[in-house]
Amino acid sequence: MWWGGRGRSFNIPPQKEPDMGLLRPKSMQVSGMEEPRSPQTSSCPALRCLPGEQVLAWAPGVRRGLEPELPGTLICTNQRVLFRPHGWQGRQDSALSSDYDFALSNIGRLEAVSGLGRPQILRPGSLLKFMPDEILIHGRDFRLLRVGFGEGGLEPLAFRVAMAIIQARAQNSQAQQYDGMTVSKACCGLGPSEPPVPLLETPEEWEAERKKHGARGWRVSTVNERFDISTSLPRYFWVPRQTLDSEVRKAFGHFHQGRGPRLCWHHPGGSDLLRSGGFYEASDPNREDIRAVELLLQAGHSDIVLVDTVDELPSLADIQLAHLRLRALCLPDAADEKWLSALEGTRWLDHVRSCLRKASDISVLVTSRVRSVVLQEQGDRDLNGLLSSLVQLLSAPGARTLYGLQTIVQREWVAAGHPFLTRLGGSGGSEEAPVFLLFLDCLWQLVHQFPAEFEFSEFFLLALHDSVRVPDTPTFLRDTPWERAKQSGQFSSYTKVYTTGSPQSPVGDLVPRPLSVWDWGLRYSHQQILQFYNPCYEPHHSSDSYPPKEQPTPVTPGPPRSIFLFSRGTLTPLNQLCPWRDGFSSLTSSSRWLVRHNTSSDSLADQEWGLPPHWGPSPLPPGLLLPGFLGPQIRLWRRCYLRGRPEVQTGLSAPTVSGLLDELAQLQELLRAWSSGALPGAQRKTKDLDTPLSPSR
């Protein structure tokens, strides 16, 4: 095979294709894996391939940028690029992603470096013009993989693997990578002590979640079981018990994309948090439809607060631009001059601050008194999910467990139809905006400010951050529940009749189910999963401050007593709930609702305790967290965003006691060297290579 460049041609001998089979542990029986075979060459380590995965090229090299440097092999497949250290099989037996794996869709920039010239950026379709001394892979998740290939840069295998990566990226399609891998329930989740995360694909799972919340005034609706109301809504959701499915069907037609109001969380104190799309103003509902809409929004309460979600929050374009600027700033070759000013100029931390501020205000609305709080966003698929998730984490101690967080993400993001593929840039469209990554940053701020209140650690957030672009699960590779159901073959042409008292169909422990992102045992070792747990967590904080009993079904005989619009930190009284009420049309008015003057002599601050800036005089509800969001209280997530710059990672808390001792020894050595005026010693303790989530990340 001949490759040309700079007027030269290199005759590269054909590379012997290895057998990538690997014996499968009994505890990890994955359908679709290759049959176990012995590797035919010692040049490439054995690799358990994913369904449809083929090895294209490999080259021995050394991972640089770490201390000590790590010898191994760089492998390119049609789905990912991975680095396997020597002796990897003895330490890591998971089949899928790790700290050394990069999905092709996750590669943001690919560079080849040679001592003879400037680095070349390798784009899909380009041609490498020299033999590389080093290949740099910049991940879109801020990771960096630097692999060197010996002195002189005349290693033909390095040239071959670089060209294989270029061609694989050009042919890669993230949306088509998932090939229906299934996994036994015996190896799901975090371990035998943790229950499996409900995927919310059956009415039984929704009913079980409803009972956990104590939402007695709600029921599971099957009106969207065939996705004929909305393909972006889940097949099942919660609606008020007194409403009929026929009323739900008519009412949802008056909301954008058919996403009508539905329950996302029932507070133990009695309040209900709902989410919905914006009113479809061009519709012309009759009186019966208007009454059905009001019943859904009222949810049996006499007080209603409509929250304008997008107000005070960044737009999707703002989020995308800030994330691009942040990624460019965190590159290893970024200039350090005025770095903090440049960080402020990205506006990323400002967006985090805005989200936390608004989530705190909504948490006060939910916990201060019994009412219906409705989050309303035009599409109901982005900021509604972010705010509803943060509100639950701020208000409910039970949501701060590792299981609770996974359940919230599955319900408020995956099942609710957040367009992961589009927002993360996997669809090739122009609507990219990492809203979910913004949520994870907000969550990291909470973990940082309240270290004893959360069962999960920063390393779990990192694992979740890195899992959004892995090619092995459909969780984040689809835009709608309809697409996931169609891919997994769960969607059928008939409607299943479900009643509250119907028994759940028997499911054995070994019944296969689609692989999900929550099957951590397939991607991380047992030692890594142990790091997901926060050692500072105090379990007594997880008990809900309110009794976890089902509330009596609320009955409101007439219209709501008070209606408010929450916008820009203030409550504005409204004289009607729906924009079409009594012939009023929002198309003929400058406002969506007619505002009436407050008839009470008390100010809104007196009526509603705790709204900024009036936190002080009123006692906070038990279990409520109010984060700080002023100035230095919002910090940069260094362990995530600066992973490509390992020199700035020293000094961050290590995941293990041995790691802390190692960092302490390094800092003491530097202090002694600086005190004596000598250079730091060259000897350093070797970091634990069994920990891909080490501070070097």
XYZ file of C-alpha atoms in Angstrom:
697
model
C 0.000 0.000 0.000
C 1.319 3.431 -0.956
C 0.740 6.746 0.767
C 2.167 9.960 -0.718
C 3.074 13.284 0.832
C 5.529 16.133 0.281
C 6.493 14.615 -3.025
C 7.535 11.398 -1.301
C 5.964 7.969 -1.207
C 6.148 5.490 1.623
C 5.833 1.800 0.942
C 4.016 0.575 4.033
C 3.934 -3.180 4.462
C 0.515 -4.716 5.016
C -0.430 -4.937 8.663
C -1.402 -8.317 9.976
C -4.977 -8.159 11.205
C -5.283 -9.400 14.785
C -7.976 -11.490 16.353
C -9.638 -9.220 18.879
C -11.471 -11.829 20.858
C -11.082 -12.051 24.603
C -12.466 -14.511 27.116
C -15.579 -13.140 28.680
C -15.994 -13.080 32.475
C -18.972 -15.087 33.679
C -20.228 -12.085 35.595
C -20.451 -10.071 32.389
C -22.473 -12.001 29.831
C -23.174 -9.615 26.974
C -25.064 -10.746 23.911
C -23.602 -9.762 20.586
C -19.977 -10.053 21.717
C -17.463 -11.928 19.598
C -16.722 -15.522 20.435
C -13.586 -15.946 22.567
C -10.491 -16.397 20.466
C -6.810 -16.153 21.187
C -4.922 -13.166 19.856
C -2.611 -14.017 16.973
C -0.048 -11.307 17.557
C 1.722 -9.780 20.501
C 1.812 -6.365 18.845
C -1.772 -5.551 19.725
C -3.451 -6.337 23.060
C -6.598 -8.437 23.102
C -9.773 -6.391 22.859
C -13.392 -7.326 23.363
C -15.123 -5.672 20.439
C -18.591 -4.200 20.502
C -21.256 -5.500 18.106
C -20.288 -4.459 14.596
C -16.889 -3.180 15.686
C -13.823 -3.929 13.561
C -10.176 -3.151 14.251
C -8.719 -1.019 11.447
C -5.137 -0.367 12.576
C -2.871 -0.191 15.600
C 0.566 1.028 16.548
C 2.732 0.551 19.655
C 3.541 3.766 21.463
C 3.831 5.601 24.757
C 1.154 7.754 26.342
C 2.703 11.100 27.183
C 1.631 13.970 29.384
C 1.560 11.745 32.466
C 4.143 10.864 35.060
C 5.398 8.256 34.485
C 4.854 7.779 30.757
C 2.751 4.743 29.969
C 3.746 2.237 27.241
C 0.981 0.518 25.331
C -0.773 0.309 21.971
C -2.962 2.826 20.119
C -5.865 1.048 18.391
C -8.326 2.444 15.856
C -11.648 0.726 15.163
C -14.651 1.787 13.121
C -16.288 3.072 16.338
C -13.562 4.397 18.615
C -9.885 5.116 19.218
C -8.405 3.563 22.329
C -5.072 3.215 24.050
C -4.349 -0.066 25.813
C -1.474 0.020 28.324
C 0.746 -3.036 28.596
C -0.748 -5.522 31.044
C -4.212 -3.943 30.736
C -6.004 -7.307 30.796
C -4.700 -8.033 34.255
C -6.202 -4.862 35.690
C -9.246 -4.021 33.574
C -11.783 -6.540 32.302
C -14.640 -4.257 31.265
C -15.604 -4.500 27.622
C -16.509 -0.948 26.845
C -15.235 2.569 27.427
C -12.582 3.690 29.862
C -10.343 6.651 30.477
C -8.279 5.638 27.459
C -11.150 5.257 24.980
C -12.451 7.946 22.633
C -15.579 7.406 20.574
C -15.053 8.760 17.064
C -17.889 11.217 17.610
C -16.100 12.459 20.732
C -12.925 13.484 18.882
C -12.949 17.250 18.590
C -9.506 17.768 17.098
C -6.825 15.400 15.797
C -3.216 16.537 15.451
C -0.041 14.909 14.163
C 3.302 16.214 15.417
C 6.735 15.796 13.861
C 10.059 17.251 14.876
C 10.625 18.294 11.258
C 7.742 20.752 11.011
C 4.678 22.322 12.548
C 1.794 20.182 13.889
C -0.796 19.251 11.298
C -4.501 19.274 12.127
C -6.042 16.167 10.589
C -9.611 16.662 9.430
C -11.851 14.037 7.819
C -10.660 13.621 4.248
C -7.221 15.179 4.768
C -3.905 13.460 4.017
C -1.062 13.131 6.497
C 2.094 14.635 4.995
C 4.763 13.113 7.216
C 5.548 10.256 9.558
C 4.263 11.329 12.987
C 6.356 11.397 16.122
C 3.223 11.965 18.164
C -0.560 11.973 17.758
C -2.744 14.237 19.888
C -6.445 13.431 20.265
C -8.501 16.235 21.809
C -11.833 14.937 23.105
C -14.957 17.044 23.044
C -15.262 16.079 26.719
C -12.001 17.980 27.463
C -9.841 14.861 27.611
C -6.478 14.691 25.844
C -4.658 11.611 24.610
C -1.006 12.074 23.591
C 0.733 9.033 22.122
C 4.367 9.086 20.996
C 5.895 6.590 18.568
C 9.606 6.428 19.223
C 12.528 8.523 18.090
C 12.814 9.839 14.525
C 9.153 9.506 13.689
C 9.757 6.864 10.992
C 7.336 4.291 12.367
C 5.079 3.144 9.496
C 2.456 1.735 11.867
C 2.010 5.198 13.378
C 1.361 6.618 9.914
C -1.126 3.864 9.228
C -3.097 4.306 12.447
C -3.265 8.079 11.897
C -4.722 7.610 8.416
C -7.139 4.992 9.778
C -8.442 7.500 12.338
C -8.944 10.118 9.612
C -10.908 7.722 7.405
C -12.937 6.309 10.318
C -13.982 9.816 11.394
C -15.083 10.624 7.852
C -17.275 7.513 7.711
C -18.516 7.674 11.290
C -22.190 8.245 12.065
C -22.954 8.376 15.758
C -26.671 7.820 15.243
C -26.029 4.449 13.575
C -23.450 3.029 15.977
C -25.744 1.395 18.500
C -26.568 -2.114 17.336
C -29.020 -3.359 19.933
C -26.682 -4.890 22.468
C -28.538 -6.456 25.375
C -27.358 -7.215 28.867
C -28.430 -9.625 31.546
C -30.047 -8.082 34.612
C -27.550 -10.065 36.683
C -24.811 -7.551 35.828
C -26.724 -4.273 35.828
C -26.346 -1.246 38.006
C -23.739 -0.489 40.633
C -23.869 -3.740 42.556
C -26.165 -6.094 44.446
C -26.829 -3.498 47.151
C -28.239 -0.978 44.641
C -31.576 -1.607 42.893
C -31.572 -1.289 39.098
C -32.521 2.135 37.818
C -36.057 2.016 36.368
C -35.979 2.779 32.651
C -39.662 3.877 32.828
C -40.660 1.930 29.748
C -43.648 0.142 31.309
C -46.728 1.403 33.189
C -45.719 -0.758 36.145
C -42.490 1.189 36.542
C -44.338 4.497 36.417
C -46.840 3.272 38.974
C -44.055 2.169 41.312
C -42.426 5.602 41.033
C -45.755 7.316 41.702
C -46.160 5.357 44.926
C -42.621 6.237 46.005
C -43.468 9.913 45.625
C -46.711 9.512 47.549
C -48.650 11.223 44.735
C -52.069 9.850 45.578
C -53.925 12.445 43.527
C -52.232 11.275 40.325
C -52.434 8.264 38.032
C -50.499 6.715 35.151
C -51.952 7.660 31.773
C -51.532 5.357 28.766
C -52.950 7.843 26.269
C -49.577 8.156 24.484
C -48.746 4.463 24.471
C -48.620 4.414 20.662
C -46.910 7.836 20.458
C -49.884 9.265 18.590
C -50.025 12.393 20.797
C -46.302 13.195 20.745
C -43.221 11.207 19.768
C -41.097 13.269 22.151
C -43.225 12.409 25.193
C -42.834 9.112 27.058
C -45.390 6.414 26.442
C -46.665 6.857 30.000
C -46.819 9.839 32.330
C -48.701 11.134 35.372
C -51.923 13.152 35.136
C -54.483 14.151 37.807
C -56.594 11.208 38.864
C -59.911 12.927 38.146
C -59.086 13.611 34.461
C -60.001 11.156 31.718
C -57.613 10.126 28.953
C -59.999 11.617 26.412
C -59.706 14.972 28.190
C -55.922 14.625 28.345
C -55.779 13.962 24.609
C -57.801 17.083 23.779
C -55.987 19.318 26.254
C -52.489 18.300 25.082
C -53.381 19.385 21.555
C -53.345 23.022 22.700
C -49.673 22.905 23.746
C -46.551 23.156 21.644
C -45.522 19.760 20.171
C -48.395 18.154 22.100
C -46.443 18.412 25.358
C -49.189 19.268 27.813
C -48.866 19.718 31.605
C -47.969 16.592 33.566
C -46.449 15.820 36.938
C -42.689 15.498 37.218
C -42.392 15.468 41.029
C -44.647 15.428 44.084
C -43.141 17.142 47.113
C -43.706 15.283 50.408
C -45.159 18.486 51.850
C -48.017 18.433 49.347
C -46.911 20.678 46.474
C -46.718 19.415 42.895
C -44.094 20.369 40.333
C -45.369 20.156 36.750
C -43.773 20.828 33.371
C -45.356 21.603 30.034
C -44.754 23.146 26.658
C -45.914 26.601 25.715
C -49.533 27.344 24.842
C -50.307 26.776 21.179
C -51.753 30.217 20.639
C -53.157 29.500 17.187
C -55.522 26.853 18.553
C -59.151 27.619 19.301
C -60.223 25.455 22.242
C -63.837 25.103 23.243
C -64.970 25.558 26.820
C -64.605 21.864 27.623
C -60.991 21.874 26.421
C -60.235 25.026 28.394
C -61.620 23.435 31.534
C -59.506 20.308 30.915
C -56.377 22.459 30.518
C -57.187 24.271 33.749
C -57.698 20.987 35.614
C -54.314 19.724 34.422
C -52.539 22.925 35.445
C -54.414 23.297 38.706
C -53.702 19.693 39.724
C -56.216 19.888 42.579
C -54.608 22.935 44.238
C -56.112 26.319 44.981
C -52.821 28.175 44.375
C -51.034 28.035 41.021
C -47.706 29.531 39.950
C -46.764 29.551 36.265
C -42.979 29.790 35.869
C -41.549 31.330 32.727
C -38.604 28.942 32.391
C -36.598 30.721 29.706
C -36.743 34.073 31.484
C -33.329 35.045 32.939
C -31.740 31.879 31.556
C -29.389 31.623 28.564
C -30.718 30.633 25.176
C -29.552 27.489 23.420
C -27.277 29.572 21.203
C -25.762 31.234 24.278
C -25.057 27.852 25.886
C -23.406 26.501 22.751
C -21.229 29.581 22.244
C -20.099 29.601 25.875
C -19.202 25.909 25.746
C -17.176 26.349 22.548
C -15.264 29.236 24.107
C -14.654 27.233 27.266
C -13.317 24.275 25.275
C -10.966 26.516 23.307
C -9.732 28.158 26.501
C -8.973 24.820 28.178
C -6.775 23.482 25.373
C -3.214 22.682 26.491
C -1.740 25.271 24.126
C -4.087 28.067 25.239
C -2.318 31.233 26.362
C -2.121 31.685 30.136
C -2.002 35.466 29.915
C -5.198 36.963 31.336
C -6.649 33.455 31.579
C -9.161 34.337 34.297
C -10.427 37.282 32.284
C -10.831 35.003 29.289
C -12.709 32.498 31.460
C -15.110 35.212 32.535
C -15.531 36.196 28.896
C -16.802 32.728 27.984
C -19.962 33.428 30.069
C -20.128 29.728 31.015
C -19.966 30.390 34.749
C -22.565 33.149 34.346
C -24.933 30.601 32.813
C -24.285 28.193 35.696
C -25.010 31.002 38.132
C -28.290 31.905 36.414
C -29.523 28.308 36.481
C -28.733 27.838 40.164
C -30.382 31.135 41.074
C -33.613 30.311 39.279
C -33.682 26.741 40.587
C -33.312 28.096 44.125
C -36.255 30.447 43.641
C -38.449 27.658 42.262
C -37.464 25.407 45.171
C -38.770 28.069 47.542
C -42.038 28.221 45.604
C -42.450 24.462 45.899
C -41.494 24.088 49.552
C -42.931 27.265 51.114
C -46.597 26.317 50.761
C -48.856 23.737 49.127
C -49.495 24.701 45.526
C -49.115 23.712 41.896
C -45.905 25.034 40.300
C -45.818 24.698 36.509
C -42.570 25.023 34.557
C -43.453 26.270 31.093
C -40.989 26.267 28.191
C -41.922 26.482 24.532
C -40.462 23.095 23.628
C -40.409 21.596 27.167
C -37.308 19.557 26.318
C -34.307 21.560 27.519
C -34.401 24.092 30.364
C -37.509 22.523 31.895
C -35.532 19.332 32.462
C -32.588 21.247 33.898
C -34.692 23.218 36.370
C -36.965 20.356 37.405
C -33.911 18.190 38.158
C -32.163 20.896 40.181
C -35.338 21.678 42.132
C -35.669 18.063 43.199
C -32.011 17.877 44.224
C -32.312 21.089 46.233
C -35.598 20.170 47.894
C -35.520 16.408 48.505
C -32.697 14.733 50.461
C -33.705 11.391 48.959
C -32.899 12.679 45.482
C -29.285 13.293 46.497
C -28.428 9.613 46.666
C -26.701 7.949 43.748
C -29.827 5.978 42.940
C -31.970 9.096 43.255
C -29.851 11.086 40.804
C -29.876 8.313 38.212
C -33.653 8.039 38.497
C -34.051 11.798 38.020
C -31.861 11.805 34.901
C -33.762 8.849 33.466
C -37.164 10.438 34.149
C -36.550 14.174 33.544
C -34.100 13.858 30.641
C -34.201 10.487 28.906
C -37.871 9.571 29.266
C -38.981 13.219 28.958
C -37.497 13.427 25.477
C -34.449 15.666 25.769
C -32.867 15.656 22.270
C -29.465 14.341 23.342
C -28.268 13.482 19.856
C -29.093 16.913 18.461
C -27.895 18.916 21.439
C -24.584 17.060 21.640
C -23.823 17.465 17.954
C -24.395 13.894 16.832
C -27.087 14.621 14.251
C -25.054 16.979 12.093
C -27.597 19.783 12.542
C -27.177 23.340 13.720
C -29.127 23.020 16.988
C -26.229 21.864 19.139
C -26.298 23.096 22.747
C -24.917 21.002 25.661
C -27.785 21.694 28.079
C -27.224 18.407 29.892
C -23.542 19.227 30.437
C -24.599 22.585 31.864
C -26.827 20.680 34.301
C -23.884 18.486 35.362
C -21.794 21.581 36.032
C -24.603 23.014 38.191
C -24.726 19.728 40.041
C -20.961 19.784 40.604
C -21.341 23.236 42.160
C -23.861 21.778 44.622
C -21.588 18.856 45.483
C -18.727 21.289 46.001
C -20.757 23.615 48.246
C -22.516 20.859 50.227
C -19.978 17.987 50.428
C -21.884 16.048 53.114
C -25.310 16.188 51.470
C -24.734 14.064 48.354
C -24.028 10.348 48.230
C -22.386 10.518 44.785
C -18.957 11.992 44.219
C -17.344 14.185 41.622
C -16.068 11.058 39.886
C -19.593 9.845 39.244
C -20.396 13.192 37.639
C -17.268 12.799 35.505
C -18.347 9.315 34.457
C -21.803 10.629 33.542
C -20.215 13.569 31.705
C -18.049 11.209 29.643
C -20.887 8.766 28.925
C -22.932 11.149 26.787
C -20.916 10.257 23.678
C -20.088 6.579 24.177
C -21.248 4.439 21.232
C -22.428 1.454 23.275
C -25.828 2.483 24.675
C -28.904 4.133 23.135
C -29.524 6.253 26.243
C -27.858 9.372 24.856
C -27.826 8.399 21.178
C -31.476 9.168 20.435
C -33.601 12.310 20.506
C -36.988 10.892 21.505
C -38.458 7.946 23.434
C -40.148 6.910 20.172
C -36.750 6.460 18.499
C -35.450 4.367 21.404
C -38.584 2.201 21.460
C -38.428 1.694 17.707
C -34.739 0.750 17.822
C -35.203 -1.732 20.660
C -38.328 -3.258 19.104
C -40.542 -2.363 22.061
C -43.064 -0.362 20.074
C -46.085 -2.386 18.983
C -49.172 -1.554 16.971
C -51.600 -2.476 19.738
C -52.453 -0.715 22.972
C -52.000 -2.529 26.252
C -54.837 -2.081 28.723
C -53.444 -1.172 32.126
C -55.190 -0.632 35.420
C -53.730 0.377 38.764
C -54.386 -2.956 40.392
C -53.109 -5.142 37.587
C -50.197 -7.360 38.597
C -46.814 -6.784 37.073
C -45.763 -9.287 34.466
C -43.187 -11.715 35.852
C -39.659 -10.817 34.904
C -36.796 -13.127 35.671
C -33.377 -12.029 36.821
C -31.815 -13.159 33.560
C -34.294 -11.647 31.118
C -32.291 -9.534 28.641
C -33.041 -5.845 28.399
C -31.474 -3.094 26.293
C -28.141 -1.863 27.513
C -28.390 1.518 29.247
C -25.878 4.019 30.531
C -26.686 2.866 34.081
C -24.992 -0.504 33.481
C -21.742 0.849 34.887
C -20.251 -2.602 35.418
C -19.772 -2.967 31.672
C -17.611 0.143 31.407
C -15.950 0.545 34.773
C -14.177 -1.802 37.123
C -15.281 -2.468 40.671
C -12.543 -0.193 42.026
C -13.716 2.655 39.809
C -17.362 2.201 40.814
C -16.375 2.469 44.471
C -15.098 5.970 43.674
C -18.617 6.979 42.601
C -19.558 7.176 46.289
C -18.796 10.271 48.325
C -16.794 9.373 51.465
C -17.963 12.618 53.141
C -21.640 11.757 52.744
C -23.664 11.578 55.951
C -26.486 9.048 55.428
C -28.777 10.574 58.047
C -29.184 13.546 55.722
C -30.912 11.345 53.174
C -34.035 10.814 55.264
C -36.818 13.019 54.003
C -37.824 15.739 56.415
C -41.466 15.181 55.572
C -43.234 11.888 56.308
C -43.169 9.717 53.179
C -46.868 9.022 53.300
C -49.374 9.416 50.519
C -51.233 12.699 50.676
C -55.036 12.703 50.576
C -56.487 13.421 47.177
C -56.972 17.223 47.006
C -60.368 18.417 45.883
C -60.897 21.943 44.607
C -64.557 22.557 43.817
C -64.082 25.819 41.926
C -61.504 27.864 40.111
C -58.115 28.494 41.765
C -58.030 31.074 44.539
C -54.777 32.705 43.394
C -52.788 32.590 40.152
C -49.301 34.011 39.792
C -46.714 34.313 37.060
C -43.158 33.952 38.351
C -40.770 35.939 36.185
C -37.563 37.860 36.878
C -37.622 36.972 40.562
C -41.077 38.361 41.293
C -44.604 36.997 41.523
C -47.129 38.822 39.355
C -50.821 38.127 40.032
C -52.878 37.001 37.018
C -56.607 37.203 36.514
C -56.830 33.993 34.467
C -54.952 30.765 33.942
C -55.360 30.116 30.219
C -54.763 32.713 27.496
C -58.002 31.715 25.693
C -60.301 32.130 28.714
C -63.508 34.139 28.096
C -62.604 34.861 24.508
C -59.249 36.470 25.380
C -56.682 35.940 22.664
C -52.974 36.434 23.291
C -52.606 37.252 19.588
C -54.424 40.549 20.110
C -52.598 41.583 23.256
C -49.040 42.564 24.043
C -49.069 40.205 27.034
C -49.892 36.504 27.227
C -52.043 37.122 30.294
C -53.943 40.133 31.599
C -52.307 41.293 34.803
C -54.484 42.452 37.687
C -53.333 44.595 40.580
C -52.619 42.933 43.868
C -55.668 43.428 46.091
C -53.823 42.543 49.293
C -52.209 45.229 51.399
C -49.163 43.035 51.831
C -46.328 43.139 49.344
C -45.347 40.066 47.372
C -42.272 39.729 49.558
C -44.542 39.526 52.599
C -46.923 37.069 50.943
C -44.156 34.801 49.665
C -41.410 34.285 52.212
C -37.902 33.629 51.092
C -37.864 35.214 47.661
C -34.628 37.131 47.122
C -33.509 39.233 48.818
C -35.705 38.272 51.783
C -34.221 34.935 52.872
C -33.338 36.101 56.371
C -36.465 36.603 58.497
C -38.226 33.392 57.520
C -37.069 29.921 58.586
C -36.106 27.612 55.738
C -38.114 24.433 55.193
C -36.333 21.325 56.471
C -34.223 19.574 53.856
C -33.948 22.566 51.520
C -30.517 23.544 50.189
C -29.900 27.100 49.034
C -26.613 27.319 47.118
C -24.493 30.410 46.825
C -24.201 31.874 43.367
C -22.380 35.164 43.884
C -18.828 35.909 42.748
C -16.280 33.231 43.731
C -18.996 30.898 45.027
C -19.310 29.603 41.442
C -16.061 27.895 40.522
C -14.527 26.227 37.490
C -14.850 22.449 37.384
C -11.107 21.966 37.040
C -11.006 18.189 37.194
C -13.324 18.047 34.186
C -12.406 21.015 32.009
C -8.641 21.005 32.605
C -8.046 17.302 32.106
C -5.978 18.075 29.027
C -3.569 20.023 31.230
C -2.335 17.537 33.868
C 0.100 20.071 35.333
C -2.815 21.976 36.886
C -4.371 18.862 38.383
C -1.769 18.470 41.117
C -3.221 19.555 44.407
C -6.781 18.448 43.686
C -8.096 15.882 46.124
C -7.284 12.358 45.028
C -9.941 9.614 44.922
C -8.137 7.309 47.365
C -6.159 7.657 50.584
C -3.046 6.378 48.811
C -3.560 9.032 46.155
C -3.799 11.741 48.824
C -0.572 10.524 50.410
C 1.054 10.515 46.984
C 0.033 14.116 46.302
C 1.112 15.158 49.794
C 4.555 13.630 49.235
C 4.895 15.463 45.915
C 3.922 18.804 47.427
C 6.320 18.310 50.350
C 9.108 17.463 47.925
C 8.425 20.620 45.904
C 8.334 22.713 49.088
C 11.710 21.344 50.249
C 13.219 21.950 46.825
C 11.959 25.514 46.630
C 13.066 26.236 50.194
C 16.600 25.066 49.414
C 16.677 26.885 46.080
C 17.153 23.672 44.106
C 15.051 22.230 41.351
C 12.347 19.736 42.292
C 13.550 16.174 42.508
C 13.056 13.923 39.546
C 11.878 10.933 41.530
C 8.160 10.690 41.915
C 5.986 7.926 43.156
C 4.146 6.005 40.510
C 0.436 6.726 40.417
C -2.022 3.882 40.620
C -2.628 2.906 36.988
C -5.734 0.976 37.994
C -7.557 4.276 38.444
C -8.559 5.904 35.170
C -10.386 8.528 37.218
C -7.126 9.662 38.765
C -6.264 13.347 39.188
C -4.323 13.235 35.920
C -7.636 13.272 34.168
